[in-house]
PDB file of C-alpha atoms in Angstrom:
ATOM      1  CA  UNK A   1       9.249 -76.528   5.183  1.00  0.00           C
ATOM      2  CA  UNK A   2       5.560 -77.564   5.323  1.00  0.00           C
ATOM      3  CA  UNK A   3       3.921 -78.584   8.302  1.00  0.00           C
ATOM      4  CA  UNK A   4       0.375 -80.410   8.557  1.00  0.00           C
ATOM      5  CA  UNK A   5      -1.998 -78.544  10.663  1.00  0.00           C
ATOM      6  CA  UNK A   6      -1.336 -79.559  14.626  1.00  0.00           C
ATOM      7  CA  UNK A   7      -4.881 -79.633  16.033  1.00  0.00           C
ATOM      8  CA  UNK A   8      -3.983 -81.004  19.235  1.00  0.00           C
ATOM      9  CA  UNK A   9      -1.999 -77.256  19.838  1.00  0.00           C
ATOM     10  CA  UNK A  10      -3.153 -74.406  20.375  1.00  0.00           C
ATOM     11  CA  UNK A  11      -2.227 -71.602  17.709  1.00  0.00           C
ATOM     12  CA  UNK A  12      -1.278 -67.641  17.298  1.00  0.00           C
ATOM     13  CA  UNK A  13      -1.005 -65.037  14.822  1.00  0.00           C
ATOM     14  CA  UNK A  14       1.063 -62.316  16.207  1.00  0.00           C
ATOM     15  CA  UNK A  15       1.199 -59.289  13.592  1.00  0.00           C
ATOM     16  CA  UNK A  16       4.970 -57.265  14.094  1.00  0.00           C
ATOM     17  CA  UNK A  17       6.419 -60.214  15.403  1.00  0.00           C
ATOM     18  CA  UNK A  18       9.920 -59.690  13.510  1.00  0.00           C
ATOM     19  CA  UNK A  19      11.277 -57.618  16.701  1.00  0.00           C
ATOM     20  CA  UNK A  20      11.352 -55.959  19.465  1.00  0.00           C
ATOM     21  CA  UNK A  21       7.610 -56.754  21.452  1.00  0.00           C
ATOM     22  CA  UNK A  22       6.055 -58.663  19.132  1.00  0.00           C
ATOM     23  CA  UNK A  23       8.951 -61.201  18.889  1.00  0.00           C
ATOM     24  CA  UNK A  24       9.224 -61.850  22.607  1.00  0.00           C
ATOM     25  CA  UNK A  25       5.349 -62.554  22.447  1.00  0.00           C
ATOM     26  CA  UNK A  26       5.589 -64.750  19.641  1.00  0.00           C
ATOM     27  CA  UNK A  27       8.354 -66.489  21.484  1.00  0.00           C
ATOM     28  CA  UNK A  28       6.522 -66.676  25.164  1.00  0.00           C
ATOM     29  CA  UNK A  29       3.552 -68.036  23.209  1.00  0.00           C
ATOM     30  CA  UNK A  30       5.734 -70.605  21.379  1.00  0.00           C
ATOM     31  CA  UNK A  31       7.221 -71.652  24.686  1.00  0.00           C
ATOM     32  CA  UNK A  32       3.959 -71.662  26.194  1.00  0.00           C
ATOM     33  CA  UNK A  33       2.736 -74.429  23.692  1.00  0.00           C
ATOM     34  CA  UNK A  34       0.789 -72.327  20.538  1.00  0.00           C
ATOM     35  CA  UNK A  35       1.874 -72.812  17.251  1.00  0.00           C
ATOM     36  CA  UNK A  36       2.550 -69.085  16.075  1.00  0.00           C
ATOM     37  CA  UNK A  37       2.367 -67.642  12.446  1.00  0.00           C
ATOM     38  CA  UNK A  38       5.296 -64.814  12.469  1.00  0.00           C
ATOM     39  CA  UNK A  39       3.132 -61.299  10.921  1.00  0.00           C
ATOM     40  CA  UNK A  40       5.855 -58.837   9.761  1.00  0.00           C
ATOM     41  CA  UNK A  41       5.849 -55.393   7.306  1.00  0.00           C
ATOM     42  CA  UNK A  42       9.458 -55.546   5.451  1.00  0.00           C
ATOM     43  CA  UNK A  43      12.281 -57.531   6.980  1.00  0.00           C
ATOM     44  CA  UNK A  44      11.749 -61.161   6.065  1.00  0.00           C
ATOM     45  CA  UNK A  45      15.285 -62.012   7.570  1.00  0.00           C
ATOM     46  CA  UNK A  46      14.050 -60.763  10.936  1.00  0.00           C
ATOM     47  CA  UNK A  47      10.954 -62.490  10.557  1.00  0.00           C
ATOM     48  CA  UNK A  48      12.647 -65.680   9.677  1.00  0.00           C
ATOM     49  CA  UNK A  49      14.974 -65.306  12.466  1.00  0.00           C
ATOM     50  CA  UNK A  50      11.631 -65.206  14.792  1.00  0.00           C
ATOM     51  CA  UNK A  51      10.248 -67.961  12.979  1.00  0.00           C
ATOM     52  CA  UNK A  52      13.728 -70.377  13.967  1.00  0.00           C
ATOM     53  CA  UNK A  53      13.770 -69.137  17.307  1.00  0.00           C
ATOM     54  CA  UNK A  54      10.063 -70.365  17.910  1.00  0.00           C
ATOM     55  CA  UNK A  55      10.786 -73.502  16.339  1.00  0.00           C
ATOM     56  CA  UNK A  56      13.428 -73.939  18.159  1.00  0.00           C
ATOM     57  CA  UNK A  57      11.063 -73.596  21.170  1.00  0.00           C
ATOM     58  CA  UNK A  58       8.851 -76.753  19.924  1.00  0.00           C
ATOM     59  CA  UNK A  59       6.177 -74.819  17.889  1.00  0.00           C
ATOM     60  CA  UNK A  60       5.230 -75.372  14.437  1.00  0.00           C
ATOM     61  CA  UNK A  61       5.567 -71.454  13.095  1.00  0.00           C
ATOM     62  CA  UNK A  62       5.591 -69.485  10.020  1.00  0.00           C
ATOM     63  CA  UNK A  63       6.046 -65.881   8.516  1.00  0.00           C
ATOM     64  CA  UNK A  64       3.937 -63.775   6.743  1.00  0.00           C
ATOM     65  CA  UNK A  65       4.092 -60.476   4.914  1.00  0.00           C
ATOM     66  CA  UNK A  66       1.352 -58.312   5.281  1.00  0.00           C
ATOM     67  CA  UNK A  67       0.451 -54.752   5.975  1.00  0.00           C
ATOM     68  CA  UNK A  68      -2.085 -54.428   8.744  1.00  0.00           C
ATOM     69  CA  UNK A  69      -3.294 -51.265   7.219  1.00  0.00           C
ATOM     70  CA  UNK A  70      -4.539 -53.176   4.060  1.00  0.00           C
ATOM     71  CA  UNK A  71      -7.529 -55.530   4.099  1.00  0.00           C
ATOM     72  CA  UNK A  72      -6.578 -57.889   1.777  1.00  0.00           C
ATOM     73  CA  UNK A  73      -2.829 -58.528   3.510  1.00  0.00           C
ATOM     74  CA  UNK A  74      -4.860 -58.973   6.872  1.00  0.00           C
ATOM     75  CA  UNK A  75      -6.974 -61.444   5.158  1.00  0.00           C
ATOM     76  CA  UNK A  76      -3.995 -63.165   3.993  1.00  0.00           C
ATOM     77  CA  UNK A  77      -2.244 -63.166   7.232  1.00  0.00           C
ATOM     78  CA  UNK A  78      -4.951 -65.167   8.767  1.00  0.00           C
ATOM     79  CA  UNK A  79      -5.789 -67.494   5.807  1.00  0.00           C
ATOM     80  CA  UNK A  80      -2.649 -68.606   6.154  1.00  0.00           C
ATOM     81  CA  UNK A  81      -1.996 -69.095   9.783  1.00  0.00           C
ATOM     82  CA  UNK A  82      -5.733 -71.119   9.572  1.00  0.00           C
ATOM     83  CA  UNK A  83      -4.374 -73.352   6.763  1.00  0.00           C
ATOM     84  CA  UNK A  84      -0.714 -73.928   8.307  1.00  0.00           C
ATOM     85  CA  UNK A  85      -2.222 -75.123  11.748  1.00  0.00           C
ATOM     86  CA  UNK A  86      -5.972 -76.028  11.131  1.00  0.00           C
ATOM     87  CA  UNK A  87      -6.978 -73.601  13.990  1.00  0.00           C
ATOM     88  CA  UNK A  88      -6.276 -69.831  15.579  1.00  0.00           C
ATOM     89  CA  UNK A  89      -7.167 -69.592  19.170  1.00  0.00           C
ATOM     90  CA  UNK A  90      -5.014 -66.542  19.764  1.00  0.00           C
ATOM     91  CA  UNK A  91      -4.489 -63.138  17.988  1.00  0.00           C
ATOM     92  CA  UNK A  92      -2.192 -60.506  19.379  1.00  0.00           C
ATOM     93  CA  UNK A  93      -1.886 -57.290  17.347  1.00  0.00           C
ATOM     94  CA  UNK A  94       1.272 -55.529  17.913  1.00  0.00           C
ATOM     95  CA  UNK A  95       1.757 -54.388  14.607  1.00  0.00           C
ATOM     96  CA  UNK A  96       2.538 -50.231  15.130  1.00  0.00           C
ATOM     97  CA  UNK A  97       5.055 -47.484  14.272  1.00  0.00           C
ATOM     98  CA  UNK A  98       5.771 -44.376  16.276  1.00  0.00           C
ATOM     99  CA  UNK A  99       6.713 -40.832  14.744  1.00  0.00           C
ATOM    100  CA  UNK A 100       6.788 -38.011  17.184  1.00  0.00           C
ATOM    101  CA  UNK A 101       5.146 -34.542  15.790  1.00  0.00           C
ATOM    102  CA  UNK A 102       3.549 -31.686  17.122  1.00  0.00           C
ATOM    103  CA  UNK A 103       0.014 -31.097  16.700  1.00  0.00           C
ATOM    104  CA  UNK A 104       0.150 -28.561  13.569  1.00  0.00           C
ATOM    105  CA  UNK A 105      -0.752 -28.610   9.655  1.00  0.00           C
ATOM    106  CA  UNK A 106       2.533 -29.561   9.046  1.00  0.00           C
ATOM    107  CA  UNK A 107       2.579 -32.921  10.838  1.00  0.00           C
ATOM    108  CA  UNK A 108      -0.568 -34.360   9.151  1.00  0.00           C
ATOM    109  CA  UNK A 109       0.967 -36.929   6.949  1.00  0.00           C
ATOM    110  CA  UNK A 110       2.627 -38.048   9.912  1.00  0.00           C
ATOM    111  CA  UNK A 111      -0.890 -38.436  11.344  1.00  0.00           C
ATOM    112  CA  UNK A 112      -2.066 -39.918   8.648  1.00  0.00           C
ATOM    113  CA  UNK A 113       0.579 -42.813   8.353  1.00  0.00           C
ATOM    114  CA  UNK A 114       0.315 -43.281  12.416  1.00  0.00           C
ATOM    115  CA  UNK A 115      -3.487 -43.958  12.082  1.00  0.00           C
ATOM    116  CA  UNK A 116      -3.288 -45.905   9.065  1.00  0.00           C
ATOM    117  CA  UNK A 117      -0.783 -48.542  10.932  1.00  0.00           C
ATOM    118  CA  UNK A 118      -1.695 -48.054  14.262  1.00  0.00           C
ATOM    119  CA  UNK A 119      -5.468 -47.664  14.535  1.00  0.00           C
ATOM    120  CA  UNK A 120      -6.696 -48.761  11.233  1.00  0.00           C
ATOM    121  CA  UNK A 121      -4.682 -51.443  11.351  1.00  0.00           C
ATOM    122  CA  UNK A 122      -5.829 -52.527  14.484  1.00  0.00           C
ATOM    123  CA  UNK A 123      -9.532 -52.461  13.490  1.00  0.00           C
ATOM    124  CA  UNK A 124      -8.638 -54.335  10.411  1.00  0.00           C
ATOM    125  CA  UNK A 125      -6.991 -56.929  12.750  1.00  0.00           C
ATOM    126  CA  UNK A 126      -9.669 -57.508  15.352  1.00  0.00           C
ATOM    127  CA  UNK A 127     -12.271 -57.564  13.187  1.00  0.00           C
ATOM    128  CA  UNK A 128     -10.821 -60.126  11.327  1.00  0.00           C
ATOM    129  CA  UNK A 129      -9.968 -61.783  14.707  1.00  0.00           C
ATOM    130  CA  UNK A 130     -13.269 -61.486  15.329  1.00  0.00           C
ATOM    131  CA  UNK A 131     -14.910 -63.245  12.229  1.00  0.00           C
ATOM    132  CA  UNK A 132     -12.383 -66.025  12.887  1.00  0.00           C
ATOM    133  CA  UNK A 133     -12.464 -66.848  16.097  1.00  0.00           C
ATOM    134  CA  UNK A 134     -14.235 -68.950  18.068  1.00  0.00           C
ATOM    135  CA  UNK A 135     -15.065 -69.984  21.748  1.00  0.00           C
ATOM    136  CA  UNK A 136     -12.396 -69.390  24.142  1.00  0.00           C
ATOM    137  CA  UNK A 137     -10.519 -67.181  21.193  1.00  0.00           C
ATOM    138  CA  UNK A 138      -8.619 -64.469  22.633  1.00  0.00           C
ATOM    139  CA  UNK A 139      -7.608 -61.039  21.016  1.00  0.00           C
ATOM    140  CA  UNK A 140      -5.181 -59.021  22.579  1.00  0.00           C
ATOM    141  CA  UNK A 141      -3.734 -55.443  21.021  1.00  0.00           C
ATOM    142  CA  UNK A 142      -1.899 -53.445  22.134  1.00  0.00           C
ATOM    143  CA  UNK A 143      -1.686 -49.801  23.466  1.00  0.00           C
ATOM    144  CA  UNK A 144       0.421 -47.703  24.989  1.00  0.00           C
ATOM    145  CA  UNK A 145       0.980 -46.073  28.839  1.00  0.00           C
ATOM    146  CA  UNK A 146       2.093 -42.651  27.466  1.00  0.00           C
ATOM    147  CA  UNK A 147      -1.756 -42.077  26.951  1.00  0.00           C
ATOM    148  CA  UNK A 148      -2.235 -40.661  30.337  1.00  0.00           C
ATOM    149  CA  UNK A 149       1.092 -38.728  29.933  1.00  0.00           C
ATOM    150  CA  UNK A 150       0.722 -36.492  27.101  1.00  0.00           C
ATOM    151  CA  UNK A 151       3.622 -35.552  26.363  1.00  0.00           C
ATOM    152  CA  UNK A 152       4.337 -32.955  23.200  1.00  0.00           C
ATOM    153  CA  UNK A 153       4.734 -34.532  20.449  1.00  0.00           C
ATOM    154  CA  UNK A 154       2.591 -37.900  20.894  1.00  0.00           C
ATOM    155  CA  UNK A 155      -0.470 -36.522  19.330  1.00  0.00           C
ATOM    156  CA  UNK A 156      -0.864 -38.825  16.370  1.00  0.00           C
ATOM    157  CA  UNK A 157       0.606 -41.915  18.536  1.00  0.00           C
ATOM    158  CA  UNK A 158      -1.292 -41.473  21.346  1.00  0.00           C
ATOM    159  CA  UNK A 159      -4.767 -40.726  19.257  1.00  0.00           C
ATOM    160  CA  UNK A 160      -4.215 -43.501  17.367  1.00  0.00           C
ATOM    161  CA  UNK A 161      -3.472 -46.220  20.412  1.00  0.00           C
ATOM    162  CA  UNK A 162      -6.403 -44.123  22.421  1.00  0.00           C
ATOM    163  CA  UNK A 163      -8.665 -45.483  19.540  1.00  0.00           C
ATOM    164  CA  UNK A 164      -7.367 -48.201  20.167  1.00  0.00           C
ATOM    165  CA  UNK A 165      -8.405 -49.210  23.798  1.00  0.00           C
ATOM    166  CA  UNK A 166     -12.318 -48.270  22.583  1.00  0.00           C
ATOM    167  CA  UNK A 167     -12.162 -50.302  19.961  1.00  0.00           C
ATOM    168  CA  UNK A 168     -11.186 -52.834  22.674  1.00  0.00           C
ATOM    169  CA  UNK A 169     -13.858 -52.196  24.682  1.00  0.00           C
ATOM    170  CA  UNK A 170     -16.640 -52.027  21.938  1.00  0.00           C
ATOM    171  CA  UNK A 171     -15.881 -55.473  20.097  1.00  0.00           C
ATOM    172  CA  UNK A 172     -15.775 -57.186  23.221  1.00  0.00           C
ATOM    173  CA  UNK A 173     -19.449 -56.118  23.649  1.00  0.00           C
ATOM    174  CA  UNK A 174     -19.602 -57.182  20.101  1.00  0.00           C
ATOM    175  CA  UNK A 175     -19.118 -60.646  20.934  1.00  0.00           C
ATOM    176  CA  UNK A 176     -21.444 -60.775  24.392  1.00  0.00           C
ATOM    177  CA  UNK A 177     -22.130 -64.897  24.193  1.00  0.00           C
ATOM    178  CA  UNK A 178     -19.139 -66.329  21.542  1.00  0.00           C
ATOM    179  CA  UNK A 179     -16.842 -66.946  24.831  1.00  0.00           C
ATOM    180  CA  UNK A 180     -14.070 -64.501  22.988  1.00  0.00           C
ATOM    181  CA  UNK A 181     -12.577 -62.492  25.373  1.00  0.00           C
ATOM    182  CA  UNK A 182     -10.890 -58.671  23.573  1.00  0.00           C
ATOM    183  CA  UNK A 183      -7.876 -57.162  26.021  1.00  0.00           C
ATOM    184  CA  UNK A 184      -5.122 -54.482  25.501  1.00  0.00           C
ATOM    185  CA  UNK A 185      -1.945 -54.356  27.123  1.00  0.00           C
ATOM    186  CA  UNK A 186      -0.474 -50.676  27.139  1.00  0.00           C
ATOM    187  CA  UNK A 187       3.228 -50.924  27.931  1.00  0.00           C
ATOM    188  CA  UNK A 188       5.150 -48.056  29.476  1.00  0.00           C
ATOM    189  CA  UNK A 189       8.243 -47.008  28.191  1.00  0.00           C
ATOM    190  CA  UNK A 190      10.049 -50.531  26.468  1.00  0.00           C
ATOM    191  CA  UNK A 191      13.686 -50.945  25.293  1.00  0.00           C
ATOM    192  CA  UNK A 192      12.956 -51.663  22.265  1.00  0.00           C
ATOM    193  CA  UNK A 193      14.312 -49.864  18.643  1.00  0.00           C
ATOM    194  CA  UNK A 194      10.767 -48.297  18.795  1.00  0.00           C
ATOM    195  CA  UNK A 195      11.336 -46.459  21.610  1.00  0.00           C
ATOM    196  CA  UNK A 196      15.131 -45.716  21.484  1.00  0.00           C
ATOM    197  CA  UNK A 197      14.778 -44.601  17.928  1.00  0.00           C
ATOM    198  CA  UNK A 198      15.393 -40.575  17.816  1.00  0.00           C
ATOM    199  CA  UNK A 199      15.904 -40.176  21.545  1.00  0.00           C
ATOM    200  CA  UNK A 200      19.184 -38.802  22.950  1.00  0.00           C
ATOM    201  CA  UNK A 201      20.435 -40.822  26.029  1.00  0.00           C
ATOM    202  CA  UNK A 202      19.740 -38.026  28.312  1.00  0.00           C
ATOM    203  CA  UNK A 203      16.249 -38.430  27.378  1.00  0.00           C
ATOM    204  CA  UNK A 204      16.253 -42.364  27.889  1.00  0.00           C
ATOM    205  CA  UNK A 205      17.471 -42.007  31.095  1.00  0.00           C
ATOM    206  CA  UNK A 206      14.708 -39.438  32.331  1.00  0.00           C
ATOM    207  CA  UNK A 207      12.375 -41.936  30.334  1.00  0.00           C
ATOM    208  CA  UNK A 208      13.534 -44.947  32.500  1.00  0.00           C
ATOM    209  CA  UNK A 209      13.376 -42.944  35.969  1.00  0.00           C
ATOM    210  CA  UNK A 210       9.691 -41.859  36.002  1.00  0.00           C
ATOM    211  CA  UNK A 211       8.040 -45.640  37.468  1.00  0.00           C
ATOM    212  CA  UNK A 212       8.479 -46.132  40.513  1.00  0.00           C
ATOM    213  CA  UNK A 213      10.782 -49.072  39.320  1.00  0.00           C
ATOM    214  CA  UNK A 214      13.204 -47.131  37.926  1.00  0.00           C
ATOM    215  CA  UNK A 215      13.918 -49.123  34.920  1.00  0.00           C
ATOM    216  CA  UNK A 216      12.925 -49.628  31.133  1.00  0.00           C
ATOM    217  CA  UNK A 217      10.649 -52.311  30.993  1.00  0.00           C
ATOM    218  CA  UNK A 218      11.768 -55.059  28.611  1.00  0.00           C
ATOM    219  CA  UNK A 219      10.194 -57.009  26.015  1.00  0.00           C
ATOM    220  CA  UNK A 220       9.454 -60.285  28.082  1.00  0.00           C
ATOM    221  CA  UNK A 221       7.739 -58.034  30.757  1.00  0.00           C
ATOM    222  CA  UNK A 222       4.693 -57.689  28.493  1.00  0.00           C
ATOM    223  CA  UNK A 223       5.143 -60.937  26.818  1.00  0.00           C
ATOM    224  CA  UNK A 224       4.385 -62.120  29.945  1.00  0.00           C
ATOM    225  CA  UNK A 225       1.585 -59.860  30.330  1.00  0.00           C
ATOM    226  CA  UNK A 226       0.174 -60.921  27.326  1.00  0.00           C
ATOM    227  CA  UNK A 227       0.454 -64.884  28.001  1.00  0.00           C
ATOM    228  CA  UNK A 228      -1.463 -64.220  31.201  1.00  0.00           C
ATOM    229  CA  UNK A 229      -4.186 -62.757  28.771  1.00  0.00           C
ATOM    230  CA  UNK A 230      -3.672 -65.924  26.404  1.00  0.00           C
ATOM    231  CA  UNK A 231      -3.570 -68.532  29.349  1.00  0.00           C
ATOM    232  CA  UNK A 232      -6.448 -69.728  31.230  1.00  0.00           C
ATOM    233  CA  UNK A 233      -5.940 -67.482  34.041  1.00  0.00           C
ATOM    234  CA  UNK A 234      -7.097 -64.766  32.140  1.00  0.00           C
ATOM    235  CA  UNK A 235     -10.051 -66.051  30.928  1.00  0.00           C
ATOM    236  CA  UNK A 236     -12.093 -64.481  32.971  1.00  0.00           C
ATOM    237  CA  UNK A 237     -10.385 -60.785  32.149  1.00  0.00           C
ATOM    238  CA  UNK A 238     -12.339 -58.872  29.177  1.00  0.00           C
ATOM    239  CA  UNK A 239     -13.029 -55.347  27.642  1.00  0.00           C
ATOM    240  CA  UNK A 240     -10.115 -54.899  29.984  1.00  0.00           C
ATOM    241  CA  UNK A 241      -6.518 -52.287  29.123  1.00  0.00           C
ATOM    242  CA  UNK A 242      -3.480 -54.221  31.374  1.00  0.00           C
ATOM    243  CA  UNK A 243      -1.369 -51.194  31.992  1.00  0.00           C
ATOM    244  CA  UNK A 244       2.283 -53.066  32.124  1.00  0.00           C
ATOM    245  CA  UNK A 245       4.534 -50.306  33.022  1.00  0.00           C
ATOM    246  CA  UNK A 246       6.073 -50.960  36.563  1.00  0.00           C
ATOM    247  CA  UNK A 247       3.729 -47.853  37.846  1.00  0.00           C
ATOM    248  CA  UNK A 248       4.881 -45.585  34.719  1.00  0.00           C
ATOM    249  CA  UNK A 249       1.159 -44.019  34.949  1.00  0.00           C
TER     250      UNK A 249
END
C-alpha cells in the first residue's frame, strides 16, 4: 500500500523497530500522532507486524531494511521515510545487539561486530539525522544504564553505548542555532529478548532486584521516556542522557 506524504503529521524513523524497545517506541510515537517508518536488520515479518500494529494506531507507517552499520542502507532508510511522508521531525536510533565477552584477544570480533552496530551505527544514524533535520527535529539514541555498572563481560557493549552518549553530547553542540535538540535514553535492565537472551533465570531475577523498584523495566517504560523527548515538553531538554531505569544506577 502507498500512501501520499501526510504533511499535516508529524513523522519518525525508528531504526530496530521490529521488537522488543524499538517497537514499543514506534508504537507510542504512532499513538502519539507521527507517522513512523519501521527500520529493521532481518525479520521483515516482525517488521511488518510493527508496521500493522502502528497502522492500526492511525499512523501512516512503513518498513525498511537496512543495516545501520552501512552508509548507504542508512541513507536509504531515511530517503525513504522523507519520500513516504514528505517530512522527518523525529529520529530515534535503537538499532543495537548485545554479546557478552571478556576483555581478552579472543573476544575481539565480538568487539568488532558490537561497535560496528552499536556505535558506528549510531554515528551513521545521527549524522544522517543531522543533515536531515530541521528546526524543532529531535534525535534520540539510545544507551544503556549498565555503563556505570561494569559488570564482566560488558566491555564491548558498554564501550560501544559509552561512545555513544559523547557522540550525543558533541552533535548537539554541532547544531548550536538549527533548534535540533540530540538526547539519549539509557535503559536499565529491560525484558526484552535482548536482555533475556543467554541469561539463566537465577540471573534475571538478581538482574530485576538491584533498583530500588524491584522489577524489570518494560518496553513502554522507555517508550514513554522517549515520547517525553519527542513531545513538546522536552523541548527544552538537550545534550542530555535520561537514565530510565527505576534507580538501577
Amino acid at each position: 500500500m502507498t500512501y501520499l506524504p501526510a504533511t499535516s503529521r508529524r513523522a519518525a524513523l525508528v531504526t530496530g523497530a521490529s521488537r522488543g524497545i524499538g517497537r514499543a517506541i514506534a508504537l507510542r510515537l504512532a499513538a502519539d500522532g507521527f507517522d513512523v517508518a519501521i527500520g529493521y536488520a532481518g525479520n521483515a515479518a516482525r517488521a511488518e507486524e510493527t508496521v500493522a500494529a502502528a497502522r492500526a494506531a492511525g499512523a501512516h507507517a512503513i518498513a525498511v531494511q537496512g543495516d545501520v552499520a552501512q552508509a548507504p542502507d542508512v541513507a536509504r532508510l531515511f530517503d525513504a521515510a522523507q519520500q513516504a511522508f514528505g517530512r522527518l521531525d523525529v529520529v530515534v536510533n535503537s538499532a543495537g545487539i548485545m554479546t557478552l565477552n571478556p576483555v581478552a584477544p579472543a573476544g575481539v570480533e565480538a568487539f568488532d561486530q558490537t561497535i560496528a552496530t552499536n556505535l558506528r551505527g549510531a554515528f551513521l544514524v545521527l549524522g544522517e539525522a543531522a543533515a536531515r533535520l530541521g528546526q524543532g527535529g529531535r534525535i534520540i539514541a539510545l544507551s544503556t544504564s549498565v555503563i556505570a555498572r561494569a559488570f564482566p563481560g560488558y566491555g564491548p557493549y558498554i564501550a560501544a553505548k559509552a561512545g555513544v552518549e559523547g557522540l550525543v553530547r558533541v552533535l548537539a553542540n554541532e547544531l548550536r542555532g538549527r533548534g535540533i535538540t540530540v538526547n539519549a535514553v539509557a535503559p536499565g535492565p529491560v525484558a526484552t529478548d535482548l536482555f533475556f537472551d543467554g541469561k539463566s533465570e537465577e540471573q534475571v531475577a538478581q538482574l530485576a532486584k538491584l533498583a530500588p523498584l524491584e522489577r524489570l523495566g518494560t518496553p513502554d517504560d522507555i517508550a514513554g521516556a522517549v515520547a517525553f523527548l519527542a513531545g513538546p515538553d522536552g523541548a527544552w531538554v538537550n545534550a542530555q542522557v535520561l537514565r530510565a531505569n527505576g534507580g538501577y544506577a
